Short mmCIF file of C-alpha atoms (C1' of nucleotides) in Angstrom, two decimals:
data_model
loop_
_atom_site.label_atom_id
_atom_site.label_comp_id
_atom_site.label_asym_id
_atom_site.label_seq_id
_atom_site.Cartn_x
_atom_site.Cartn_y
_atom_site.Cartn_z
CA MET Y 1489 162.58 -1.13 -62.59
CA LYS Y 1490 166.13 -1.92 -63.51
CA GLU Y 1491 168.04 0.93 -65.11
CA VAL Y 1492 169.98 0.01 -68.21
CA THR Y 1493 173.53 1.12 -67.65
CA THR Y 1494 175.91 1.92 -70.46
CA ARG Y 1495 178.02 -1.00 -69.36
CA ASP Y 1496 175.08 -3.34 -69.75
CA GLN Y 1497 174.39 -1.96 -73.19
CA ILE Y 1498 177.97 -2.51 -74.22
CA VAL Y 1499 177.94 -6.10 -73.05
CA ALA Y 1500 174.59 -6.81 -74.64
CA VAL Y 1501 175.56 -5.34 -78.00
CA ALA Y 1502 179.00 -6.96 -77.89
CA ASP Y 1503 177.35 -10.29 -77.11
CA GLN Y 1504 175.17 -9.98 -80.19
CA MET Y 1505 177.92 -8.74 -82.48
CA PHE Y 1506 180.48 -11.28 -81.32
CA TYR Y 1507 177.90 -13.90 -82.19
CA GLN Y 1508 176.90 -12.53 -85.55
CA GLN Y 1509 180.25 -11.25 -86.84
CA GLY Y 1510 182.80 -13.01 -84.68
CA TYR Y 1511 184.94 -11.64 -81.88
CA GLU Y 1512 187.93 -10.54 -83.89
CA ASN Y 1513 185.85 -9.06 -86.64
CA THR Y 1514 183.97 -6.83 -84.23
CA SER Y 1515 185.77 -3.58 -83.38
CA PHE Y 1516 185.33 -1.09 -80.56
CA ALA Y 1517 184.01 1.30 -83.19
CA ASP Y 1518 181.35 -1.22 -84.28
CA ILE Y 1519 180.00 -1.56 -80.79
CA ALA Y 1520 180.22 2.15 -80.01
CA ASN Y 1521 178.38 3.07 -83.18
CA ALA Y 1522 175.66 0.52 -82.55
CA ILE Y 1523 174.97 2.01 -79.13
CA GLY Y 1524 175.59 5.62 -80.06
CA ILE Y 1525 178.36 6.40 -77.61
CA SER Y 1526 181.82 7.72 -78.32
CA ARG Y 1527 184.74 5.41 -78.78
CA GLY Y 1528 186.57 7.09 -75.93
CA ASN Y 1529 183.84 6.44 -73.42
CA PHE Y 1530 184.49 2.79 -73.94
CA TYR Y 1531 187.75 2.85 -72.15
CA TYR Y 1532 186.07 4.01 -68.98
CA HIS Y 1533 184.04 0.81 -68.73
CA PHE Y 1534 186.49 -1.70 -70.18
CA LYS Y 1535 190.22 -1.39 -70.33
CA THR Y 1536 190.78 -3.95 -73.06
CA LYS Y 1537 188.82 -5.86 -75.63
CA ASP Y 1538 189.54 -9.02 -73.72
CA ASP Y 1539 187.72 -7.53 -70.76
CA ILE Y 1540 184.64 -7.10 -72.89
CA LEU Y 1541 184.89 -10.69 -74.05
CA GLU Y 1542 185.11 -11.82 -70.48
CA ALA Y 1543 181.99 -9.86 -69.61
CA VAL Y 1544 180.20 -11.30 -72.63
CA ILE Y 1545 181.11 -14.82 -71.62
CA ASP Y 1546 179.91 -14.16 -68.08
CA ARG Y 1547 176.68 -12.86 -69.48
CA ARG Y 1548 176.20 -15.92 -71.64
CA LEU Y 1549 177.01 -18.16 -68.72
CA GLN Y 1550 174.40 -16.42 -66.59
CA ASP Y 1551 171.84 -16.63 -69.38
CA ARG Y 1552 172.35 -20.34 -69.78
CA LYS Y 1553 172.37 -20.97 -66.06
CA ASP Y 1554 169.04 -19.20 -65.81
CA MET Y 1555 167.70 -21.25 -68.68
CA VAL Y 1556 168.56 -24.65 -67.25
CA ALA Y 1557 167.45 -23.46 -63.79
CA GLN Y 1558 164.08 -22.70 -65.34
CA TRP Y 1559 163.98 -26.14 -66.91
CA ASP Y 1560 164.86 -27.68 -63.58
CA ALA Y 1561 162.11 -25.69 -61.90
CA ASP Y 1562 159.55 -26.95 -64.37
CA GLU Y 1563 159.38 -30.28 -62.57
CA GLU Y 1564 159.24 -32.36 -65.69
CA SER Y 1565 160.88 -35.69 -66.28
CA PRO Y 1566 164.58 -35.72 -67.13
CA GLU Y 1567 163.64 -37.04 -70.54
CA ILE Y 1568 161.53 -34.00 -71.25
CA ARG Y 1569 164.23 -31.73 -69.90
CA ILE Y 1570 166.78 -33.20 -72.24
CA CYS Y 1571 164.38 -32.67 -75.09
CA LYS Y 1572 164.10 -29.03 -74.14
CA PHE Y 1573 167.83 -28.78 -74.64
CA ILE Y 1574 167.57 -30.45 -78.02
CA ASP Y 1575 164.73 -28.16 -79.02
CA ILE Y 1576 167.01 -25.14 -78.77
CA LEU Y 1577 167.98 -26.10 -82.30
CA ILE Y 1578 164.43 -25.38 -83.43
CA VAL Y 1579 163.63 -22.46 -81.14
CA ASN Y 1580 166.76 -20.64 -82.27
CA GLY Y 1581 166.70 -22.21 -85.71
CA GLU Y 1582 166.78 -18.99 -87.68
CA LYS Y 1583 169.77 -17.56 -85.86
CA ILE Y 1584 171.58 -20.87 -85.98
CA LYS Y 1585 171.10 -21.05 -89.71
CA LYS Y 1586 172.61 -17.59 -90.06
CA PHE Y 1587 175.36 -17.63 -87.46
CA GLY Y 1588 175.77 -21.14 -86.11
CA CYS Y 1589 175.78 -22.02 -82.43
CA PRO Y 1590 176.91 -19.09 -80.27
CA ILE Y 1591 178.82 -21.39 -77.96
CA GLY Y 1592 180.47 -23.58 -80.55
CA THR Y 1593 181.50 -20.82 -82.91
CA LEU Y 1594 182.99 -18.74 -80.10
CA SER Y 1595 184.91 -21.70 -78.73
CA SER Y 1596 186.19 -22.49 -82.18
CA GLU Y 1597 187.24 -18.91 -82.89
CA LEU Y 1598 189.06 -18.47 -79.60
CA ALA Y 1599 190.86 -21.77 -80.11
CA LYS Y 1600 192.28 -20.47 -83.40
CA LEU Y 1601 193.25 -17.16 -81.83
CA ASN Y 1602 194.82 -19.08 -78.98
CA HIS Y 1603 192.99 -16.58 -76.85
CA PRO Y 1604 193.48 -16.43 -73.06
CA ASN Y 1605 189.73 -16.66 -72.56
CA GLN Y 1606 189.39 -20.04 -74.25
CA ASP Y 1607 188.62 -21.63 -70.93
CA GLY Y 1608 185.80 -19.20 -70.33
CA ALA Y 1609 184.20 -20.09 -73.63
CA ASN Y 1610 184.60 -23.77 -72.94
CA ALA Y 1611 182.96 -23.27 -69.55
CA LEU Y 1612 179.78 -22.71 -71.54
CA PHE Y 1613 180.15 -26.18 -72.96
CA GLY Y 1614 180.95 -27.41 -69.49
CA LEU Y 1615 177.77 -25.94 -68.11
CA PHE Y 1616 175.58 -27.87 -70.51
CA GLN Y 1617 177.70 -30.95 -70.20
CA ALA Y 1618 177.25 -30.97 -66.44
CA TRP Y 1619 173.55 -30.27 -66.65
CA LEU Y 1620 172.94 -32.95 -69.24
CA ARG Y 1621 174.98 -35.32 -67.16
CA CYS Y 1622 172.60 -34.73 -64.26
CA GLN Y 1623 169.64 -35.51 -66.45
CA PHE Y 1624 171.14 -38.77 -67.64
CA VAL Y 1625 171.94 -39.72 -64.07
CA ALA Y 1626 168.33 -39.02 -63.23
CA LEU Y 1627 167.44 -41.34 -66.08
CA GLY Y 1628 169.41 -44.03 -64.29
CA ARG Y 1629 172.41 -43.90 -66.61
CA GLU Y 1630 175.01 -42.83 -64.09
CA ASP Y 1631 177.56 -45.24 -65.54
CA ASP Y 1632 177.88 -43.44 -68.85
CA ALA Y 1633 176.18 -40.14 -68.03
CA ASP Y 1634 179.32 -38.22 -68.89
CA TYR Y 1635 179.63 -39.79 -72.27
CA LEU Y 1636 175.95 -39.52 -73.08
CA ALA Y 1637 176.05 -35.82 -72.23
CA ALA Y 1638 179.08 -35.22 -74.43
CA HIS Y 1639 177.52 -37.30 -77.18
CA LEU Y 1640 174.36 -35.22 -77.22
CA LEU Y 1641 176.34 -32.02 -77.05
CA ALA Y 1642 178.39 -33.12 -80.04
CA ARG Y 1643 175.35 -34.07 -82.05
CA SER Y 1644 173.76 -30.70 -81.40
CA GLN Y 1645 176.94 -28.95 -82.43
CA GLY Y 1646 177.12 -30.94 -85.61
CA VAL Y 1647 173.55 -30.14 -86.51
CA ALA Y 1648 174.12 -26.44 -85.86
CA MET Y 1649 177.24 -26.49 -87.99
CA LEU Y 1650 175.56 -28.14 -90.97
CA ALA Y 1651 172.41 -26.06 -90.63
CA ASN Y 1652 174.64 -23.00 -90.85
CA ALA Y 1653 176.52 -24.30 -93.88
CA PHE Y 1654 173.56 -25.68 -95.80
CA GLN Y 1655 170.81 -23.35 -94.58
CA ASP Y 1656 168.63 -26.38 -94.14
CA ASP Y 1657 165.54 -26.25 -91.92
CA GLU Y 1658 164.35 -29.70 -92.86
CA PHE Y 1659 167.62 -31.23 -91.76
CA ILE Y 1660 167.34 -29.59 -88.34
CA ARG Y 1661 163.81 -30.91 -87.88
CA ARG Y 1662 164.77 -34.40 -88.88
CA GLU Y 1663 167.81 -34.49 -86.60
CA VAL Y 1664 165.83 -33.12 -83.67
CA GLU Y 1665 163.26 -35.82 -84.21
CA GLN Y 1666 165.98 -38.47 -84.28
CA MET Y 1667 167.52 -37.14 -81.11
CA HIS Y 1668 164.17 -37.18 -79.35
CA GLY Y 1669 163.88 -40.82 -80.27
CA TRP Y 1670 167.40 -41.46 -79.05
CA VAL Y 1671 166.64 -39.90 -75.67
CA ALA Y 1672 163.55 -42.03 -75.32
CA ALA Y 1673 165.61 -45.10 -76.12
CA GLN Y 1674 168.17 -44.16 -73.51
CA ALA Y 1675 165.44 -43.69 -70.95
CA ALA Y 1676 163.92 -47.07 -71.70
CA LEU Y 1677 167.17 -48.99 -71.35
CA PRO Y 1678 167.71 -49.49 -67.59
CA GLY Y 1679 164.98 -50.03 -65.02
CA ARG Y 1680 165.63 -47.11 -62.75
CA GLY Y 1681 164.58 -43.71 -63.94
CA ALA Y 1682 164.73 -41.70 -60.73
CA THR Y 1683 163.45 -38.14 -60.99
CA GLY Y 1684 165.53 -36.47 -58.27
CA ASN Y 1685 167.71 -33.50 -59.02
CA CYS Y 1686 171.49 -33.64 -58.99
CA MET J 1114 210.31 -33.84 -110.86
CA LYS J 1115 207.78 -31.16 -110.07
CA GLU J 1116 209.30 -27.78 -109.32
CA VAL J 1117 207.82 -26.01 -106.34
CA THR J 1118 206.73 -22.60 -107.51
CA THR J 1119 206.42 -19.61 -105.23
CA ARG J 1120 202.72 -19.59 -105.89
CA ASP J 1121 202.41 -23.17 -104.70
CA GLN J 1122 204.33 -22.32 -101.58
CA ILE J 1123 202.05 -19.40 -100.85
CA VAL J 1124 198.96 -21.51 -101.23
CA ALA J 1125 200.38 -24.36 -99.15
CA VAL J 1126 201.46 -22.09 -96.31
CA ALA J 1127 198.23 -20.08 -96.46
CA ASP J 1128 196.27 -23.34 -96.33
CA GLN J 1129 198.05 -24.35 -93.18
CA MET J 1130 197.87 -20.95 -91.51
CA PHE J 1131 194.23 -20.36 -92.38
CA TYR J 1132 193.54 -23.66 -90.70
CA GLN J 1133 195.61 -23.10 -87.61
CA GLN J 1134 195.02 -19.39 -87.01
CA GLY J 1135 191.92 -18.61 -89.01
CA TYR J 1136 191.58 -16.72 -92.28
CA GLU J 1137 191.09 -13.23 -90.91
CA ASN J 1138 193.77 -13.65 -88.30
CA THR J 1139 196.38 -14.57 -90.90
CA SER J 1140 198.01 -11.58 -92.60
CA PHE J 1141 199.98 -11.23 -95.80
CA ALA J 1142 203.00 -10.56 -93.64
CA ASP J 1143 202.48 -13.83 -91.74
CA ILE J 1144 202.50 -15.86 -94.93
CA ALA J 1145 205.36 -13.93 -96.49
CA ASN J 1146 207.52 -14.31 -93.40
CA ALA J 1147 206.81 -18.02 -93.18
CA ILE J 1148 208.02 -18.53 -96.74
CA GLY J 1149 210.79 -15.95 -96.68
CA ILE J 1150 209.62 -13.76 -99.52
CA SER J 1151 208.91 -10.05 -99.47
CA ARG J 1152 205.43 -8.73 -98.89
CA GLY J 1153 205.51 -6.93 -102.20
CA ASN J 1154 206.20 -10.02 -104.22
CA PHE J 1155 202.90 -11.31 -102.97
CA TYR J 1156 200.95 -8.93 -105.09
CA TYR J 1157 202.45 -10.38 -108.21
CA HIS J 1158 200.86 -13.77 -107.56
CA PHE J 1159 197.62 -12.74 -105.89
CA LYS J 1160 195.87 -9.43 -106.24
CA THR J 1161 193.76 -9.73 -103.09
CA LYS J 1162 193.54 -11.83 -99.97
CA ASP J 1163 190.29 -13.26 -101.24
CA ASP J 1164 192.18 -14.60 -104.24
CA ILE J 1165 194.47 -16.52 -101.92
CA LEU J 1166 191.48 -17.90 -100.05
CA GLU J 1167 189.99 -19.04 -103.33
CA ALA J 1168 193.22 -20.82 -104.24
CA VAL J 1169 193.36 -22.43 -100.79
CA ILE J 1170 189.81 -23.68 -101.14
CA ASP J 1171 190.59 -25.08 -104.58
CA ARG J 1172 193.58 -26.82 -103.12
CA ARG J 1173 191.55 -28.34 -100.33
CA LEU J 1174 188.91 -29.42 -102.79
CA GLN J 1175 191.52 -31.15 -104.90
CA ASP J 1176 193.05 -32.82 -101.86
CA ARG J 1177 189.73 -34.21 -100.75
CA LYS J 1178 188.77 -35.28 -104.22
CA ASP J 1179 192.01 -37.21 -104.46
CA MET J 1180 191.35 -38.80 -101.09
CA VAL J 1181 187.90 -40.11 -101.88
CA ALA J 1182 189.08 -41.15 -105.33
CA GLN J 1183 191.71 -43.25 -103.60
CA TRP J 1184 189.08 -44.77 -101.35
CA ASP J 1185 186.93 -45.52 -104.36
CA ALA J 1186 189.89 -47.15 -106.09
CA ASP J 1187 190.50 -49.42 -103.12
CA GLU J 1188 187.61 -51.65 -104.16
CA GLU J 1189 186.32 -52.18 -100.67
CA SER J 1190 182.73 -52.41 -99.57
CA PRO J 1191 180.79 -49.13 -99.18
CA GLU J 1192 180.60 -49.88 -95.48
CA ILE J 1193 184.37 -49.91 -95.17
CA ARG J 1194 184.63 -46.81 -97.29
CA ILE J 1195 182.30 -44.92 -94.99
CA CYS J 1196 184.38 -46.05 -92.06
CA LYS J 1197 187.45 -44.62 -93.72
CA PHE J 1198 185.70 -41.29 -93.73
CA ILE J 1199 184.85 -41.64 -90.06
CA ASP J 1200 188.39 -42.63 -89.24
CA ILE J 1201 189.65 -39.22 -90.38
CA LEU J 1202 188.74 -38.18 -86.88
CA ILE J 1203 191.38 -40.52 -85.52
CA VAL J 1204 193.99 -40.18 -88.25
CA ASN J 1205 193.93 -36.40 -87.92
CA GLY J 1206 193.08 -36.53 -84.25
CA GLU J 1207 195.94 -34.41 -83.01
CA LYS J 1208 195.30 -31.57 -85.42
CA ILE J 1209 191.59 -31.73 -84.82
CA LYS J 1210 192.11 -31.42 -81.11
CA LYS J 1211 194.23 -28.34 -81.66
CA PHE J 1212 192.41 -26.61 -84.50
CA GLY J 1213 189.10 -28.35 -85.11
CA CYS J 1214 187.94 -29.57 -88.50
CA PRO J 1215 189.53 -27.58 -91.36
CA ILE J 1216 186.30 -27.64 -93.34
CA GLY J 1217 183.89 -26.86 -90.54
CA THR J 1218 185.90 -24.08 -88.96
CA LEU J 1219 186.50 -22.37 -92.29
CA SER J 1220 182.85 -22.57 -93.23
CA SER J 1221 181.90 -21.18 -89.85
CA GLU J 1222 184.38 -18.33 -90.04
CA LEU J 1223 183.39 -17.29 -93.52
CA ALA J 1224 179.73 -17.35 -92.55
CA LYS J 1225 180.42 -14.83 -89.81
CA LEU J 1226 182.47 -12.64 -92.13
CA ASN J 1227 179.68 -12.91 -94.68
CA HIS J 1228 182.51 -13.61 -97.05
CA PRO J 1229 181.92 -13.92 -100.82
CA ASN J 1230 183.71 -17.27 -100.82
CA GLN J 1231 181.28 -18.94 -98.42
CA ASP J 1232 179.98 -21.08 -101.24
CA GLY J 1233 183.47 -22.30 -102.00
CA ALA J 1234 183.97 -23.41 -98.42
CA ASN J 1235 180.60 -25.11 -98.38
CA ALA J 1236 181.51 -26.93 -101.57
CA LEU J 1237 183.94 -28.87 -99.40
CA PHE J 1238 181.03 -30.05 -97.33
CA GLY J 1239 179.15 -30.74 -100.53
CA LEU J 1240 181.95 -32.92 -101.81
CA PHE J 1241 181.80 -35.25 -98.83
CA GLN J 1242 178.05 -35.12 -98.72
CA ALA J 1243 177.83 -36.29 -102.30
CA TRP J 1244 180.45 -38.97 -101.84
CA LEU J 1245 178.84 -40.30 -98.67
CA ARG J 1246 175.53 -40.25 -100.43
CA CYS J 1247 176.96 -42.53 -103.09
CA GLN J 1248 178.15 -44.96 -100.47
CA PHE J 1249 174.77 -45.13 -98.79
CA VAL J 1250 173.13 -45.68 -102.14
CA ALA J 1251 175.57 -48.50 -102.68
CA LEU J 1252 174.46 -49.84 -99.33
CA GLY J 1253 170.94 -49.94 -100.70
CA ARG J 1254 169.71 -46.91 -98.85
CA GLU J 1255 168.88 -44.72 -101.83
CA ASP J 1256 165.67 -43.53 -100.22
CA ASP J 1257 167.37 -41.64 -97.43
CA ALA J 1258 170.94 -41.56 -98.70
CA ASP J 1259 170.95 -37.76 -98.65
CA TYR J 1260 169.87 -37.61 -95.08
CA LEU J 1261 172.20 -40.36 -93.91
CA ALA J 1262 175.11 -38.56 -95.53
CA ALA J 1263 174.22 -35.26 -93.86
CA HIS J 1264 173.67 -37.05 -90.58
CA LEU J 1265 177.10 -38.61 -90.60
CA LEU J 1266 178.68 -35.36 -91.70
CA ALA J 1267 177.00 -33.59 -88.80
CA ARG J 1268 178.09 -36.17 -86.28
CA SER J 1269 181.67 -35.91 -87.44
CA GLN J 1270 181.54 -32.16 -87.19
CA GLY J 1271 180.15 -32.34 -83.70
CA VAL J 1272 182.86 -34.73 -82.58
CA ALA J 1273 185.55 -32.50 -84.05
CA MET J 1274 184.07 -29.46 -82.34
CA LEU J 1275 183.96 -31.08 -78.90
CA ALA J 1276 187.33 -32.71 -79.31
CA ASN J 1277 188.72 -29.26 -79.99
CA ALA J 1278 186.97 -27.70 -76.99
CA PHE J 1279 187.64 -30.48 -74.50
CA GLN J 1280 190.94 -31.83 -75.85
CA ASP J 1281 189.54 -35.28 -75.39
CA ASP J 1282 191.05 -38.26 -77.20
CA GLU J 1283 188.94 -40.82 -75.44
CA PHE J 1284 185.75 -39.10 -76.58
CA ILE J 1285 186.88 -39.22 -80.19
CA ARG J 1286 187.63 -42.93 -79.96
CA ARG J 1287 184.32 -43.70 -78.36
CA GLU J 1288 182.34 -41.71 -80.89
CA VAL J 1289 184.20 -43.26 -83.81
CA GLU J 1290 183.40 -46.68 -82.42
CA GLN J 1291 179.75 -45.75 -82.10
CA MET J 1292 179.66 -44.45 -85.65
CA HIS J 1293 181.23 -47.63 -86.95
CA GLY J 1294 178.44 -49.52 -85.25
CA TRP J 1295 175.89 -47.19 -86.70
CA VAL J 1296 177.21 -47.72 -90.23
CA ALA J 1297 177.05 -51.48 -89.77
CA ALA J 1298 173.47 -51.18 -88.58
CA GLN J 1299 172.57 -49.08 -91.62
CA ALA J 1300 174.12 -51.66 -93.90
CA ALA J 1301 172.21 -54.49 -92.28
CA LEU J 1302 168.83 -52.83 -92.59
CA PRO J 1303 167.66 -53.42 -96.16
CA GLY J 1304 168.35 -56.51 -98.21
CA ARG J 1305 170.19 -54.99 -101.12
CA GLY J 1306 173.75 -53.89 -100.61
CA ALA J 1307 174.99 -53.42 -104.16
CA THR J 1308 178.67 -52.64 -104.47
CA GLY J 1309 178.65 -50.64 -107.69
CA ASN J 1310 180.03 -47.14 -107.88
CA CYS J 1311 177.87 -44.05 -108.32
"C1'" DG A 327 173.27 26.70 -55.77
"C1'" DA A 328 178.02 24.67 -55.14
"C1'" DC A 329 181.07 20.92 -54.96
"C1'" DG A 330 182.96 16.29 -55.79
"C1'" DA A 331 182.60 12.07 -58.17
"C1'" DT A 332 180.98 9.67 -62.00
"C1'" DT A 333 180.40 9.45 -66.78
"C1'" DT A 334 181.05 10.97 -71.44
"C1'" DA A 335 183.07 13.06 -75.81
"C1'" DG A 336 186.66 13.77 -78.81
"C1'" DG A 337 190.73 12.96 -80.36
"C1'" DA A 338 195.88 11.44 -80.12
"C1'" DC A 339 198.93 7.64 -80.88
"C1'" DA A 340 201.63 3.81 -82.60
"C1'" DA A 341 201.10 -0.45 -84.78
"C1'" DA A 342 199.26 -3.38 -88.21
"C1'" DT A 343 196.66 -4.28 -92.38
"C1'" DG A 344 195.43 -4.86 -97.40
"C1'" DT A 345 196.62 -2.79 -101.50
"C1'" DC A 346 199.48 -0.94 -104.87
"C1'" DC A 347 203.69 1.08 -107.34
"C1'" DT A 348 208.39 1.03 -109.08
"C1'" DA A 349 213.02 -0.33 -109.56
"C1'" DT A 350 215.93 -4.23 -109.71
"C1'" DT A 351 217.20 -9.00 -110.54
"C1'" DC A 352 216.72 -13.30 -112.87
"C1'" DA A 353 215.94 -16.47 -116.63
"C1'" DT A 354 214.91 -17.53 -121.20
"C1'" DT A 355 215.39 -16.98 -126.02
"C1'" DG A 356 217.02 -15.07 -130.37
"C1'" DC C 642 225.81 -11.09 -125.84
"C1'" DA C 643 221.48 -8.55 -126.07
"C1'" DA C 644 216.87 -8.19 -125.12
"C1'" DT C 645 212.53 -9.32 -123.53
"C1'" DG C 646 209.40 -10.87 -120.05
"C1'" DA C 647 208.86 -13.02 -115.53
"C1'" DA C 648 209.78 -12.71 -110.75
"C1'" DT C 649 211.17 -10.34 -106.67
"C1'" DA C 650 212.32 -6.70 -103.20
"C1'" DG C 651 211.32 -2.76 -100.82
"C1'" DG C 652 208.58 0.50 -99.57
"C1'" DA C 653 204.53 4.01 -100.03
"C1'" DC C 654 199.78 4.70 -98.92
"C1'" DA C 655 195.37 5.29 -96.70
"C1'" DT C 656 192.65 2.96 -93.36
"C1'" DT C 657 191.56 0.64 -89.31
"C1'" DT C 658 192.74 -1.21 -85.00
"C1'" DG C 659 193.22 -1.27 -79.74
"C1'" DT C 660 194.71 1.71 -76.36
"C1'" DC C 661 195.06 5.80 -73.83
"C1'" DC C 662 194.71 10.86 -72.34
"C1'" DT C 663 192.28 15.09 -71.17
"C1'" DA C 664 188.67 18.25 -70.94
"C1'" DA C 665 183.85 18.78 -70.69
"C1'" DA C 666 179.36 17.38 -69.06
"C1'" DT C 667 176.25 15.17 -65.90
"C1'" DC C 668 174.62 13.62 -61.55
"C1'" DG C 669 173.87 13.15 -56.64
"C1'" DT C 670 174.56 15.33 -52.16
"C1'" DC C 671 175.09 18.91 -48.95
#
DNA sequence: GACGATTTAGGACAAATGTCCTATTCATTG
DNA sequence: CAATGAATAGGACATTTGTCCTAAATCGTC
């Protein structure tokens, strides 16, 4: 029975609003109103807006760590695990169509703001990059695991971006299908295919 | 001997600043200071900030139209033309590393702002989509030309996004190489390969 | 029930923003 | 030169922003 603290509420709502409206376009007042607390109370929990962003990024990092940990625990083949990553595009398809990828759009926004927390946002990319890398190593592709991970990350980002711009479900489905095929092809290439974890 | 009007200066500087700092994060004062005109003078040329954005989008549209028109005029094969599109990633590599893709990041920002000019920004995507489509048709791939165009657009966007996040030149080069190979493979597939324009 | 610490409400504050107005300067034309 | 319209400067204006302060309320503990 975990109690929901005001701080948690703030971070949760900020997470959502930063995603849907952007970081800069979300004000203290927006978040306070959404929760139903006073603007002043805010300052007790977070001294600056940047502090909130940091907490939001930590939250997202934890979320994603939990997600890949769950995938790892599922004891499937690395190929299937990679496909679970790809399938995020379909599972979260509606939100992606409306708001893009939460990781990519945040990274892009902070880059333009030249924001001190850029590195934090990019750590989200790094998390998936490292995890995907492990999966490709497990597929026996240790030589270019880094590149394959980045490649898949980039393709996912591109699909999210165009899905957002064009509002196109069919395009997402088709790209996901293609990427599944690509993963299978990568898996078939070398002889190895070990299933051990990183 | 084209005289450079104040209006042109405003649009040119706004174009650059919207790209480098984002639309919302660029103020009237920023643009005015960069040019050296008073903030008040601004209102004479543009009634609202949205009007400036519209002019910037028109400018970008014209720029890109001129670019593809030049490519079309070069009388090369569609395969080479498509590669010229891909090579934007290298030609503009430095800026892309710093600020991402000007089209993708604008589209993404306006989507989050739910801005009335979203359609304008997406027209930039549409321009390239249509042009790429023509090239794939010329390659004899009329059946899936739409999809191939969107696919390549998405891949480029993904590369730009990751290049921006990771500041990685080598990744750009490798992806561009891969895409060149992909285009060649697409060209080799069917027998046709007409070279006529759309 | 009383006390101390935690949490909250409400508002103050300066700075910045988009918008808008007016007076002045500049350039063109008769 | 005179006069008309275009272009510019400077600033007013209300609003919103992030930040910060203080007093009130709430809670746990003795």
